[in-house]
CSV table of C-alpha atoms and ligand atoms in Angstrom, one decimal:
chain,number,residue,atom,x,y,z
A,229,MET,CA,-38.1,132.9,-63.4
A,230,ASN,CA,-34.9,131.2,-64.5
A,231,LYS,CA,-32.1,131.3,-62.0
A,232,THR,CA,-28.8,133.1,-62.5
A,233,LEU,CA,-25.4,131.5,-61.9
A,234,LYS,CA,-25.0,133.6,-58.7
A,235,GLU,CA,-28.3,132.3,-57.3
A,236,LEU,CA,-27.3,128.7,-58.2
A,237,GLN,CA,-23.9,129.1,-56.7
A,238,GLU,CA,-25.4,130.4,-53.4
A,239,GLU,CA,-27.6,127.3,-53.3
A,240,LEU,CA,-24.7,125.0,-53.9
A,241,LYS,CA,-22.3,126.7,-51.4
A,242,SER,CA,-24.9,126.9,-48.6
A,243,LYS,CA,-25.5,123.2,-49.4
A,244,LYS,CA,-29.2,123.9,-49.9
A,245,THR,CA,-28.9,121.7,-53.0
A,246,SER,CA,-26.2,119.2,-53.9
A,247,VAL,CA,-24.6,119.3,-57.3
A,248,LYS,CA,-26.3,116.0,-58.2
A,249,GLU,CA,-29.7,117.3,-57.2
A,250,LEU,CA,-29.2,120.5,-59.2
A,251,VAL,CA,-28.0,118.6,-62.3
A,252,ASN,CA,-30.9,116.1,-62.0
A,253,SER,CA,-33.5,118.9,-61.6
A,254,TYR,CA,-32.3,120.5,-64.9
A,255,ILE,CA,-32.3,117.1,-66.6
A,256,GLU,CA,-36.0,116.7,-65.5
A,257,VAL,CA,-36.9,120.1,-67.0
A,258,ILE,CA,-35.3,119.0,-70.3
A,259,LYS,CA,-37.3,115.7,-70.3
A,260,SER,CA,-40.5,117.5,-69.6
A,261,ASN,CA,-39.9,119.9,-72.5
A,262,ALA,CA,-39.1,117.2,-75.0
A,263,ASP,CA,-41.7,118.5,-77.5
A,264,ILE,CA,-39.5,121.7,-77.9
A,265,ASN,CA,-36.8,119.4,-79.4
A,266,ALA,CA,-34.0,121.7,-78.1
A,267,THR,CA,-31.7,118.8,-77.3
A,268,LEU,CA,-30.5,115.7,-79.2
A,269,GLY,CA,-29.6,113.6,-76.2
A,270,PHE,CA,-28.0,113.6,-72.9
A,271,TYR,CA,-24.3,113.0,-72.3
A,272,SER,CA,-23.3,109.7,-70.8
A,273,ASP,CA,-23.8,109.1,-67.1
A,274,LYS,CA,-20.1,108.5,-66.9
A,275,LEU,CA,-19.3,112.0,-68.1
A,276,ILE,CA,-22.0,113.6,-65.9
A,277,ASN,CA,-20.9,111.7,-62.8
A,278,GLU,CA,-17.2,112.5,-63.4
A,279,GLN,CA,-18.0,116.2,-63.6
A,280,ILE,CA,-20.3,116.1,-60.5
A,281,LYS,CA,-17.4,114.5,-58.6
A,282,LYS,CA,-15.0,117.1,-60.0
A,283,ALA,CA,-17.3,119.9,-58.9
A,284,GLU,CA,-17.6,118.4,-55.4
A,285,GLU,CA,-13.8,118.3,-55.1
A,286,LEU,CA,-13.4,121.9,-56.3
A,287,PHE,CA,-15.9,123.0,-53.7
A,288,ALA,CA,-14.3,120.9,-51.0
A,289,ASN,CA,-10.8,122.4,-51.8
A,290,GLY,CA,-12.2,126.0,-52.1
A,291,LYS,CA,-11.1,126.0,-55.7
A,292,ASP,CA,-14.6,126.5,-57.2
A,293,THR,CA,-15.2,128.8,-60.1
A,294,ALA,CA,-18.4,130.6,-61.3
A,295,LEU,CA,-19.2,127.4,-63.2
A,296,THR,CA,-18.5,124.8,-60.7
A,297,GLY,CA,-21.5,122.4,-60.4
A,298,ILE,CA,-23.4,124.3,-63.1
A,299,PRO,CA,-25.2,122.3,-65.7
A,300,ILE,CA,-24.5,123.3,-69.3
A,301,VAL,CA,-25.8,122.3,-72.7
A,302,ILE,CA,-23.4,122.2,-75.6
A,303,LYS,CA,-24.2,122.8,-79.3
A,304,ASP,CA,-23.7,119.5,-81.1
A,305,ASN,CA,-20.9,120.7,-83.4
A,306,ILE,CA,-18.5,121.0,-80.4
A,307,MET,CA,-16.5,117.9,-79.5
A,308,VAL,CA,-16.7,116.2,-76.1
A,309,LYS,CA,-14.4,113.2,-75.9
A,310,GLY,CA,-16.2,109.8,-76.1
A,311,GLU,CA,-19.6,111.4,-76.7
A,312,LYS,CA,-21.7,111.7,-79.8
A,313,ALA,CA,-21.3,114.9,-81.9
A,314,THR,CA,-23.6,115.0,-84.9
A,315,ALA,CA,-23.8,118.7,-86.0
A,316,ALA,CA,-27.4,117.6,-86.5
A,317,SER,CA,-26.4,115.9,-89.7
A,318,LYS,CA,-27.2,112.4,-91.0
A,319,ILE,CA,-23.7,112.1,-92.1
A,320,LEU,CA,-22.4,112.2,-88.5
A,321,GLU,CA,-25.4,110.5,-86.9
A,322,ASN,CA,-23.2,107.8,-85.3
A,323,PHE,CA,-20.1,109.8,-84.9
A,324,THR,CA,-18.3,109.8,-81.5
A,325,ALA,CA,-15.8,112.6,-80.7
A,326,THR,CA,-12.3,111.4,-80.2
A,327,TYR,CA,-11.0,114.5,-78.3
A,328,ASP,CA,-12.2,117.4,-76.2
A,329,ALA,CA,-12.6,120.9,-77.8
A,330,THR,CA,-10.5,123.4,-76.0
A,331,VAL,CA,-13.6,125.1,-74.6
A,332,ILE,CA,-14.8,121.7,-73.2
A,333,LYS,CA,-11.4,121.2,-71.6
A,334,LYS,CA,-11.7,124.5,-69.9
A,335,LEU,CA,-15.3,123.9,-68.8
A,336,LYS,CA,-14.3,120.5,-67.4
A,337,GLU,CA,-11.4,122.1,-65.4
A,338,ALA,CA,-13.8,124.8,-64.1
A,339,GLY,CA,-16.1,122.0,-62.8
A,340,ALA,CA,-19.1,122.7,-65.1
A,341,VAL,CA,-21.4,119.7,-65.8
A,342,MET,CA,-22.1,119.1,-69.4
A,343,ILE,CA,-25.6,117.5,-69.5
A,344,ALA,CA,-27.0,117.5,-73.0
A,345,ARG,CA,-26.3,118.1,-76.7
A,346,ALA,CA,-28.2,121.0,-78.3
A,347,ASN,CA,-30.1,120.7,-81.6
A,348,MET,CA,-29.0,123.0,-84.4
A,349,ASP,CA,-29.2,123.7,-88.1
A,350,GLU,CA,-27.1,121.0,-89.9
A,351,PHE,CA,-23.5,122.0,-89.7
A,352,ALA,CA,-24.7,125.4,-88.4
A,353,MET,CA,-26.1,126.5,-91.8
A,354,GLY,CA,-29.4,128.2,-91.3
A,355,GLY,CA,-31.3,130.7,-89.2
A,356,SER,CA,-34.3,128.6,-87.9
A,357,THR,CA,-33.0,125.1,-87.0
A,358,GLU,CA,-35.4,123.8,-89.7
A,359,ASN,CA,-32.2,122.4,-91.4
A,360,SER,CA,-31.6,120.0,-88.6
A,361,ALA,CA,-31.7,116.4,-89.7
A,362,PHE,CA,-33.4,115.6,-86.4
A,363,GLY,CA,-36.4,118.0,-86.5
A,364,VAL,CA,-37.0,121.7,-85.9
A,365,VAL,CA,-36.6,123.4,-82.5
A,366,LYS,CA,-39.8,125.1,-81.3
A,367,ASN,CA,-39.8,128.5,-79.7
A,368,PRO,CA,-40.7,128.1,-76.0
A,369,HIS,CA,-42.6,131.4,-76.2
A,370,ASP,CA,-44.8,130.2,-79.1
A,371,LYS,CA,-44.5,126.6,-80.2
A,372,SER,CA,-45.8,127.3,-83.7
A,373,ARG,CA,-42.7,129.5,-84.3
A,374,VAL,CA,-39.0,128.8,-84.8
A,375,ALA,CA,-36.4,129.4,-82.0
A,376,GLY,CA,-34.0,130.8,-84.6
A,377,GLY,CA,-30.8,129.3,-85.6
A,378,SER,CA,-28.4,127.9,-86.1
A,379,SER,CA,-27.9,127.5,-82.4
A,380,GLY,CA,-31.7,127.3,-81.8
A,381,GLY,CA,-31.4,124.4,-79.4
A,382,SER,CA,-28.9,126.2,-77.2
A,383,ALA,CA,-31.1,129.3,-77.0
A,384,ALA,CA,-34.4,127.4,-76.4
A,385,VAL,CA,-33.0,125.2,-73.7
A,386,VAL,CA,-31.9,128.2,-71.6
A,387,SER,CA,-35.1,130.0,-72.4
A,388,TYR,CA,-37.4,127.3,-71.0
A,389,GLY,CA,-35.1,126.7,-68.0
A,390,GLY,CA,-33.5,123.4,-69.1
A,391,ALA,CA,-30.0,124.8,-68.4
A,392,PRO,CA,-28.8,128.0,-66.9
A,393,ILE,CA,-26.2,128.4,-69.7
A,394,SER,CA,-25.3,126.8,-73.0
A,395,LEU,CA,-22.7,127.1,-75.7
A,396,GLY,CA,-23.3,127.9,-79.3
A,397,SER,CA,-21.4,128.9,-82.4
A,398,ASP,CA,-21.8,132.1,-84.4
A,399,THR,CA,-20.7,132.3,-88.0
A,400,GLY,CA,-23.2,134.9,-89.2
A,401,GLY,CA,-25.5,135.4,-86.2
A,402,SER,CA,-26.2,131.9,-85.0
A,403,ILE,CA,-25.8,132.9,-81.3
A,404,ARG,CA,-27.3,136.4,-81.3
A,405,GLN,CA,-30.3,135.7,-83.5
A,406,PRO,CA,-31.7,132.7,-81.6
A,407,ALA,CA,-30.9,134.5,-78.3
A,408,SER,CA,-33.0,137.4,-79.5
A,409,LEU,CA,-35.9,135.2,-80.7
A,410,CYS,CA,-35.9,133.2,-77.5
A,411,GLY,CA,-35.5,136.1,-75.0
A,412,VAL,CA,-32.1,135.2,-73.6
A,413,VAL,CA,-28.6,136.8,-73.7
A,414,GLY,CA,-26.2,135.6,-76.4
A,415,LEU,CA,-22.5,136.6,-77.0
A,416,LYS,CA,-20.5,136.4,-80.2
A,417,THR,CA,-16.9,136.7,-79.2
A,418,THR,CA,-14.0,138.5,-81.0
A,419,TYR,CA,-12.6,136.3,-83.8
A,420,GLY,CA,-9.6,134.7,-82.2
A,421,GLY,CA,-10.7,135.3,-78.6
A,422,VAL,CA,-12.1,131.8,-77.9
A,423,SER,CA,-10.4,128.8,-79.4
A,424,ARG,CA,-12.1,127.1,-82.3
A,425,TYR,CA,-10.1,123.9,-81.7
A,426,GLY,CA,-12.7,121.1,-81.6
A,427,VAL,CA,-15.6,122.9,-83.1
A,428,MET,CA,-16.7,121.5,-86.5
A,429,ALA,CA,-15.7,124.1,-89.1
A,430,MET,CA,-18.3,125.8,-91.1
A,431,GLY,CA,-16.8,129.1,-92.3
A,432,SER,CA,-13.4,129.1,-90.7
A,433,SER,CA,-12.7,132.8,-91.1
A,434,LEU,CA,-16.0,133.6,-89.4
A,435,ASP,CA,-16.8,130.9,-86.8
A,436,GLN,CA,-16.7,131.7,-83.1
A,437,ILE,CA,-17.9,129.9,-80.0
A,438,GLY,CA,-19.9,131.8,-77.5
A,439,PRO,CA,-22.3,131.5,-74.5
A,440,PHE,CA,-26.0,131.9,-73.9
A,441,GLY,CA,-27.4,132.8,-70.5
A,442,ASN,CA,-30.2,134.4,-68.5
A,443,SER,CA,-28.2,137.5,-67.7
A,444,VAL,CA,-25.2,139.5,-69.1
A,445,GLU,CA,-23.2,138.6,-65.9
A,446,ASP,CA,-23.7,134.9,-66.5
A,447,VAL,CA,-22.5,135.2,-70.1
A,448,GLU,CA,-19.5,137.3,-68.9
A,449,ASN,CA,-18.6,134.5,-66.4
A,450,VAL,CA,-18.6,131.9,-69.1
A,451,TYR,CA,-16.7,134.1,-71.4
A,452,ASN,CA,-14.0,134.6,-68.8
A,453,ILE,CA,-13.6,130.9,-68.5
A,454,ILE,CA,-13.6,129.9,-72.2
A,455,SER,CA,-11.6,132.7,-73.7
A,456,GLY,CA,-7.8,132.9,-74.0
A,457,TYR,CA,-4.9,132.0,-76.2
A,458,ASP,CA,-4.7,128.4,-77.5
A,459,ASN,CA,-1.8,127.1,-79.5
A,460,LEU,CA,-4.1,124.5,-81.1
A,461,ASP,CA,-5.9,127.3,-82.9
A,462,SER,CA,-3.7,129.2,-85.3
A,463,THR,CA,-6.0,132.2,-85.3
A,464,SER,CA,-6.0,132.5,-81.6
A,465,LEU,CA,-5.1,135.9,-80.2
A,466,THR,CA,-2.3,136.2,-77.5
A,467,LYS,CA,-2.9,138.0,-74.3
A,468,GLU,CA,-0.6,140.9,-75.5
A,469,GLU,CA,-2.7,141.3,-78.7
A,470,ARG,CA,-5.9,141.4,-76.7
A,471,ILE,CA,-4.7,143.8,-74.0
A,472,LYS,CA,-3.3,146.3,-76.6
A,473,GLU,CA,-6.8,146.9,-77.8
A,474,GLN,CA,-8.3,147.4,-74.3
A,475,GLU,CA,-6.4,150.6,-73.5
A,476,SER,CA,-9.1,153.2,-74.2
A,477,GLY,CA,-12.0,153.6,-71.7
A,478,ILE,CA,-15.7,154.0,-72.2
A,479,LYS,CA,-17.0,157.2,-73.8
A,480,LYS,CA,-20.8,156.6,-73.2
A,481,LYS,CA,-21.4,157.2,-76.9
A,482,ILE,CA,-23.6,154.9,-79.0
A,483,GLY,CA,-23.5,154.9,-82.8
A,484,ILE,CA,-26.7,154.2,-84.6
A,485,PRO,CA,-26.5,153.4,-88.3
A,486,ARG,CA,-30.0,154.8,-89.0
A,487,LYS,CA,-30.0,154.4,-92.8
A,488,PHE,CA,-29.0,150.8,-92.4
A,489,ILE,CA,-31.6,150.0,-89.8
A,490,GLU,CA,-34.6,151.8,-91.2
A,491,ARG,CA,-34.9,149.7,-94.2
A,492,GLU,CA,-37.6,147.7,-96.0
A,493,GLY,CA,-38.3,144.4,-94.3
A,494,VAL,CA,-37.6,145.5,-90.8
A,495,ASP,CA,-40.7,144.8,-88.6
A,496,LYS,CA,-42.4,147.9,-87.2
A,497,GLU,CA,-42.5,146.5,-83.6
A,498,VAL,CA,-38.8,145.7,-83.8
A,499,LEU,CA,-38.0,149.3,-84.8
A,500,LYS,CA,-40.3,150.8,-82.2
A,501,ASN,CA,-38.8,148.6,-79.4
A,502,PHE,CA,-35.3,149.5,-80.6
A,503,ASN,CA,-36.0,153.2,-80.6
A,504,GLU,CA,-37.5,153.0,-77.1
A,505,THR,CA,-34.5,151.2,-75.7
A,506,ILE,CA,-32.2,153.8,-77.2
A,507,GLU,CA,-34.3,156.6,-75.8
A,508,LYS,CA,-34.0,155.1,-72.4
A,509,LEU,CA,-30.2,154.9,-72.7
A,510,LYS,CA,-30.2,158.5,-73.7
A,511,ALA,CA,-32.2,159.4,-70.6
A,512,ASP,CA,-29.5,157.5,-68.7
A,513,GLY,CA,-26.8,159.8,-69.9
A,514,TYR,CA,-25.6,158.1,-73.1
A,515,GLU,CA,-24.9,160.2,-76.1
A,516,ILE,CA,-26.6,158.9,-79.3
A,517,ILE,CA,-24.8,159.6,-82.6
A,518,ASP,CA,-26.0,158.9,-86.1
A,519,VAL,CA,-23.3,157.0,-87.9
A,520,ASP,CA,-22.9,156.0,-91.5
A,521,ILE,CA,-21.0,152.8,-92.0
A,522,LYS,CA,-20.3,153.0,-95.7
A,523,ASP,CA,-21.5,150.0,-97.7
A,524,VAL,CA,-22.4,148.0,-94.6
A,525,GLU,CA,-25.4,146.5,-96.4
A,526,LYS,CA,-23.0,144.8,-98.7
A,527,ALA,CA,-21.8,142.6,-95.8
A,528,LEU,CA,-24.7,140.2,-96.5
A,529,SER,CA,-23.6,139.5,-100.1
A,530,VAL,CA,-19.9,139.3,-99.0
A,531,TYR,CA,-20.9,136.8,-96.2
A,532,TYR,CA,-22.8,134.5,-98.5
A,533,VAL,CA,-19.9,134.4,-101.0
A,534,VAL,CA,-17.3,133.8,-98.3
A,535,VAL,CA,-19.2,131.4,-96.2
A,536,CYS,CA,-20.2,129.2,-99.1
A,537,ALA,CA,-16.6,129.1,-100.4
A,538,GLU,CA,-15.4,128.1,-97.0
A,539,VAL,CA,-18.3,125.6,-96.5
A,540,SER,CA,-17.5,123.9,-99.8
A,541,SER,CA,-13.9,123.4,-98.7
A,542,ASN,CA,-14.7,122.4,-95.1
A,543,MET,CA,-17.4,119.9,-96.1
A,544,ALA,CA,-15.0,118.0,-98.4
A,545,ARG,CA,-13.7,116.0,-95.5
A,546,TYR,CA,-17.0,114.2,-95.1
A,547,ASP,CA,-16.2,111.8,-97.8
A,548,GLY,CA,-17.5,108.5,-96.2
A,549,ILE,CA,-13.9,107.3,-96.0
A,550,ARG,CA,-12.4,108.5,-92.7
A,551,TYR,CA,-15.5,109.0,-90.6
A,552,GLY,CA,-19.2,109.4,-90.7
A,553,LEU,CA,-21.8,107.9,-92.9
A,554,SER,CA,-20.5,105.7,-95.8
A,555,VAL,CA,-22.8,104.5,-98.5
A,556,PRO,CA,-20.7,102.0,-100.4
A,557,ASP,CA,-20.9,101.2,-104.1
A,558,VAL,CA,-18.8,98.9,-106.4
A,559,ASN,CA,-18.0,102.1,-108.2
A,560,VAL,CA,-16.0,104.2,-105.8
A,561,ILE,CA,-17.0,107.5,-107.3
A,562,LYS,CA,-20.7,106.6,-107.2
A,563,GLY,CA,-20.3,105.6,-103.5
A,564,TYR,CA,-18.8,109.0,-102.8
A,565,PHE,CA,-21.7,110.8,-104.4
A,566,LYS,CA,-24.3,108.5,-102.7
A,567,THR,CA,-22.7,109.2,-99.3
A,568,LYS,CA,-22.9,113.0,-99.8
A,569,THR,CA,-26.5,113.0,-101.2
A,570,GLU,CA,-27.8,110.7,-98.5
A,571,GLY,CA,-25.8,112.3,-95.8
A,572,PHE,CA,-26.2,116.0,-96.4
A,573,GLY,CA,-29.4,117.9,-96.3
A,574,GLY,CA,-30.6,120.4,-99.0
A,575,GLU,CA,-29.1,123.6,-97.5
A,576,VAL,CA,-25.6,122.0,-97.0
A,577,ARG,CA,-25.6,120.8,-100.6
A,578,ARG,CA,-26.8,124.2,-101.9
A,579,ARG,CA,-23.9,125.9,-100.2
A,580,ILE,CA,-21.3,123.4,-101.4
A,581,LEU,CA,-22.6,124.0,-104.9
A,582,LEU,CA,-22.5,127.8,-104.6
A,583,GLY,CA,-19.1,127.7,-102.9
A,584,THR,CA,-17.6,125.5,-105.6
A,585,TYR,CA,-19.0,127.9,-108.2
A,586,VAL,CA,-17.6,131.1,-106.6
A,587,LEU,CA,-14.2,129.3,-106.2
A,588,SER,CA,-14.0,127.9,-109.7
A,589,SER,CA,-11.5,129.3,-112.2
A,590,GLY,CA,-12.9,132.2,-114.1
A,591,TYR,CA,-15.3,133.2,-111.2
A,592,TYR,CA,-12.8,133.3,-108.4
A,593,ASP,CA,-11.8,136.9,-109.1
A,594,ALA,CA,-15.3,138.0,-109.8
A,595,TYR,CA,-16.8,136.6,-106.6
A,596,TYR,CA,-14.4,135.3,-104.0
A,597,ASN,CA,-11.6,137.9,-104.4
A,598,LYS,CA,-14.1,140.7,-104.8
A,599,ALA,CA,-15.9,139.7,-101.6
A,600,ASN,CA,-12.5,139.7,-99.8
A,601,LEU,CA,-11.8,143.2,-101.0
A,602,VAL,CA,-15.1,144.5,-99.8
A,603,ARG,CA,-14.5,142.6,-96.5
A,604,GLU,CA,-11.2,144.6,-96.0
A,605,MET,CA,-13.0,147.8,-96.8
A,606,LEU,CA,-15.7,147.1,-94.3
A,607,LYS,CA,-13.1,146.4,-91.6
A,608,LYS,CA,-11.6,149.9,-92.2
A,609,GLU,CA,-15.1,151.4,-92.1
A,610,PHE,CA,-15.9,149.9,-88.8
A,611,ALA,CA,-12.6,151.0,-87.3
A,612,LYS,CA,-13.3,154.5,-88.5
A,613,VAL,CA,-16.8,154.6,-86.8
A,614,PHE,CA,-15.3,153.1,-83.6
A,615,GLN,CA,-13.1,156.2,-83.2
A,616,ASP,CA,-16.1,158.2,-82.2
A,617,VAL,CA,-18.3,155.7,-80.4
A,618,ASP,CA,-18.1,152.8,-77.9
A,619,VAL,CA,-20.6,150.6,-79.6
A,620,ILE,CA,-22.8,150.4,-82.7
A,621,ALA,CA,-26.4,149.4,-81.9
A,622,THR,CA,-28.9,147.7,-84.1
A,623,PRO,CA,-31.9,145.4,-83.5
A,624,THR,CA,-30.4,141.9,-83.4
A,625,SER,CA,-33.0,140.5,-85.9
A,626,PRO,CA,-35.1,142.5,-88.3
A,627,ILE,CA,-38.1,140.3,-87.4
A,628,PRO,CA,-39.4,138.5,-84.3
A,629,ALA,CA,-39.6,134.7,-84.3
A,630,PHE,CA,-41.4,133.6,-87.5
A,631,LYS,CA,-43.7,130.7,-88.1
A,632,ILE,CA,-42.3,127.2,-88.6
A,633,GLY,CA,-42.3,126.6,-92.4
A,634,GLU,CA,-42.8,130.3,-93.3
A,635,LYS,CA,-39.3,130.8,-94.8
A,636,SER,CA,-38.0,127.3,-95.2
A,637,GLN,CA,-38.8,127.2,-98.9
A,638,ASP,CA,-37.3,130.6,-99.6
A,639,PRO,CA,-33.6,130.6,-98.9
A,640,LEU,CA,-33.1,134.2,-99.9
A,641,ALA,CA,-35.8,135.4,-97.4
A,642,MET,CA,-34.0,133.4,-94.7
A,643,TYR,CA,-30.6,134.9,-95.7
A,644,LEU,CA,-32.1,138.4,-95.5
A,645,ALA,CA,-32.9,137.9,-91.8
A,646,ASP,CA,-29.1,137.9,-91.2
A,647,ILE,CA,-28.7,141.5,-92.3
A,648,PHE,CA,-27.8,143.0,-88.9
A,649,THR,CA,-25.7,140.1,-87.6
A,650,VAL,CA,-23.4,139.1,-90.5
A,651,PRO,CA,-21.4,142.4,-90.7
A,652,VAL,CA,-20.0,141.5,-87.2
A,653,ASN,CA,-18.5,138.2,-88.4
A,654,ILE,CA,-17.2,139.8,-91.6
A,655,VAL,CA,-15.3,142.3,-89.5
A,656,GLY,CA,-14.4,139.9,-86.7
A,657,VAL,CA,-15.5,142.1,-83.8
A,658,PRO,CA,-17.6,141.0,-80.8
A,659,ALA,CA,-21.3,141.6,-80.3
A,660,ILE,CA,-24.0,140.8,-77.8
A,661,SER,CA,-27.8,140.4,-78.0
A,662,VAL,CA,-29.7,141.4,-74.9
A,663,PRO,CA,-33.4,141.0,-74.4
A,664,SER,CA,-35.1,144.4,-74.9
A,665,GLY,CA,-38.8,143.7,-74.6
A,666,LYS,CA,-41.6,141.9,-76.3
A,667,THR,CA,-44.0,142.4,-79.2
A,668,ASP,CA,-47.7,143.0,-78.4
A,669,SER,CA,-48.3,139.3,-78.9
A,670,GLY,CA,-45.5,138.4,-76.5
A,671,LEU,CA,-42.6,137.4,-78.7
A,672,PRO,CA,-39.2,138.3,-77.4
A,673,LEU,CA,-37.1,141.1,-79.0
A,674,GLY,CA,-33.4,141.8,-78.6
A,675,ILE,CA,-31.0,144.7,-79.1
A,676,GLN,CA,-27.5,144.1,-80.5
A,677,PHE,CA,-24.4,146.0,-79.4
A,678,ILE,CA,-21.2,145.7,-81.5
A,679,ALA,CA,-17.9,146.7,-80.0
A,680,PRO,CA,-14.3,147.0,-81.4
A,681,HIS,CA,-12.0,144.0,-81.3
A,682,ASN,CA,-11.4,142.5,-77.9
A,683,ARG,CA,-13.8,144.9,-76.2
A,684,GLU,CA,-16.2,142.4,-74.8
A,685,ASP,CA,-15.9,144.5,-71.6
A,686,ILE,CA,-17.8,147.3,-73.3
A,687,LEU,CA,-20.5,144.9,-74.4
A,688,PHE,CA,-21.0,143.7,-70.8
A,689,THR,CA,-21.3,147.3,-69.5
A,690,TYR,CA,-23.9,148.2,-72.1
A,691,GLY,CA,-25.7,144.9,-71.7
A,692,LYS,CA,-26.1,145.4,-68.0
A,693,GLU,CA,-27.3,148.9,-68.6
A,694,VAL,CA,-30.1,147.5,-70.8
A,695,GLU,CA,-31.0,145.0,-68.1
A,696,LYS,CA,-31.3,147.8,-65.6
A,697,ILE,CA,-33.6,149.9,-67.7
B,179,LIG,N1,-28.0,132.3,-90.6
B,179,LIG,C1,-26.6,132.3,-91.0
B,179,LIG,C2,-26.3,131.3,-92.1
B,179,LIG,O1,-27.2,130.6,-92.4
B,179,LIG,C3,-25.7,132.2,-89.9
B,179,LIG,C4,-25.3,130.8,-89.5
B,179,LIG,C5,-24.3,130.8,-88.4
B,179,LIG,O2,-24.0,131.8,-87.8
B,179,LIG,N2,-23.8,129.6,-88.1
B,179,LIG,O3,-25.2,131.1,-92.6
């Protein structure tokens, strides 16, 4: 059984274990699970020792936080000063971060100990970690299956006990889906709630950083430390903006978009488990309401237009000139092309091409502008539904962990697996995935709760309720 933050804090405070011993014990677990391929390397001894020292000081001065002395694994698209950050891409294979992301700054101040870099889909594009330039992440529950993605490494490492918590990023489901497939808790925060400064941009209007953990309470503790206004992120929400939305209480009403959920392609065991979980909540006094979120299924198409457009723009900076891989040629333009074709994997190139297409003159209105119109419409639809319910519930993923290689040759099938997670990013609201049981063959399943903007508090309440039942 993986230990929670509270249990670890008790061990540290009672001096049953020292911070160093605790950190080393997790490093050993990571080493002995190398075949899962969840991590791409350890952080330098210098950083680890500095943070151990910082944690000891915080304990000595009585200034310790929920994360003091706690080992944490970081998705490899988040910058930690002086350490490698590759986004699991060949193009950044030898890149060293020159500054700390805001979330890292906050973790450092809280006395957390960053121990290892998590494997991921290249630049967070994918849902299985098969797009990593450094090999797929295996699911700890069945090594012939994927751990999900794009934050597959962050989910797997918590699942097998290599770290009590980790950070990931979620642009269209990349925290929630792997959390569900690996049987851990994963939180996608409100857009603007956690600073994006220092995370490598994929789809800038969708990206959010969030935590993985063994319990809802653990994830809540990390959220409390990493969230908050940051003037280095122009989309960051101020405290006033966040509080304004937290005025209403909890109604104990759950909205279920039945038509949306009971669709072709949703696994029978997933549905059964979802319905059983909802029934238990009902027995616990929660009111279940069928809701119709008009056109919610269109979120998937909107997502793949918007994300590709933003990807094509964000990837332009990897030109082999300022940083990253550079494949020179006497002809500058040829060198530029060589850098990109040797540096980027197939999925990244596919999205750059699709994105450039939807942004090209003549198609801009037909695709990109239309997608943004539908996006605005969906925001209003969600707001309407949230007038009557606290949360909208869905299965996190329509299918349990699939076999490695099963979908890697079929990008559309892979994209369809994002059906329940992408609407959340399109609308910018928070959502959590909480383990809700297992399939007959022992694969983890997860339930997703979606709350209005800045209502992570509701997600924690509901998540803890699921843990109880
Ligand atoms: N699977 C989705 C995609 O491929 C989500 C990725 C993400 O959230 N980073 O775009």
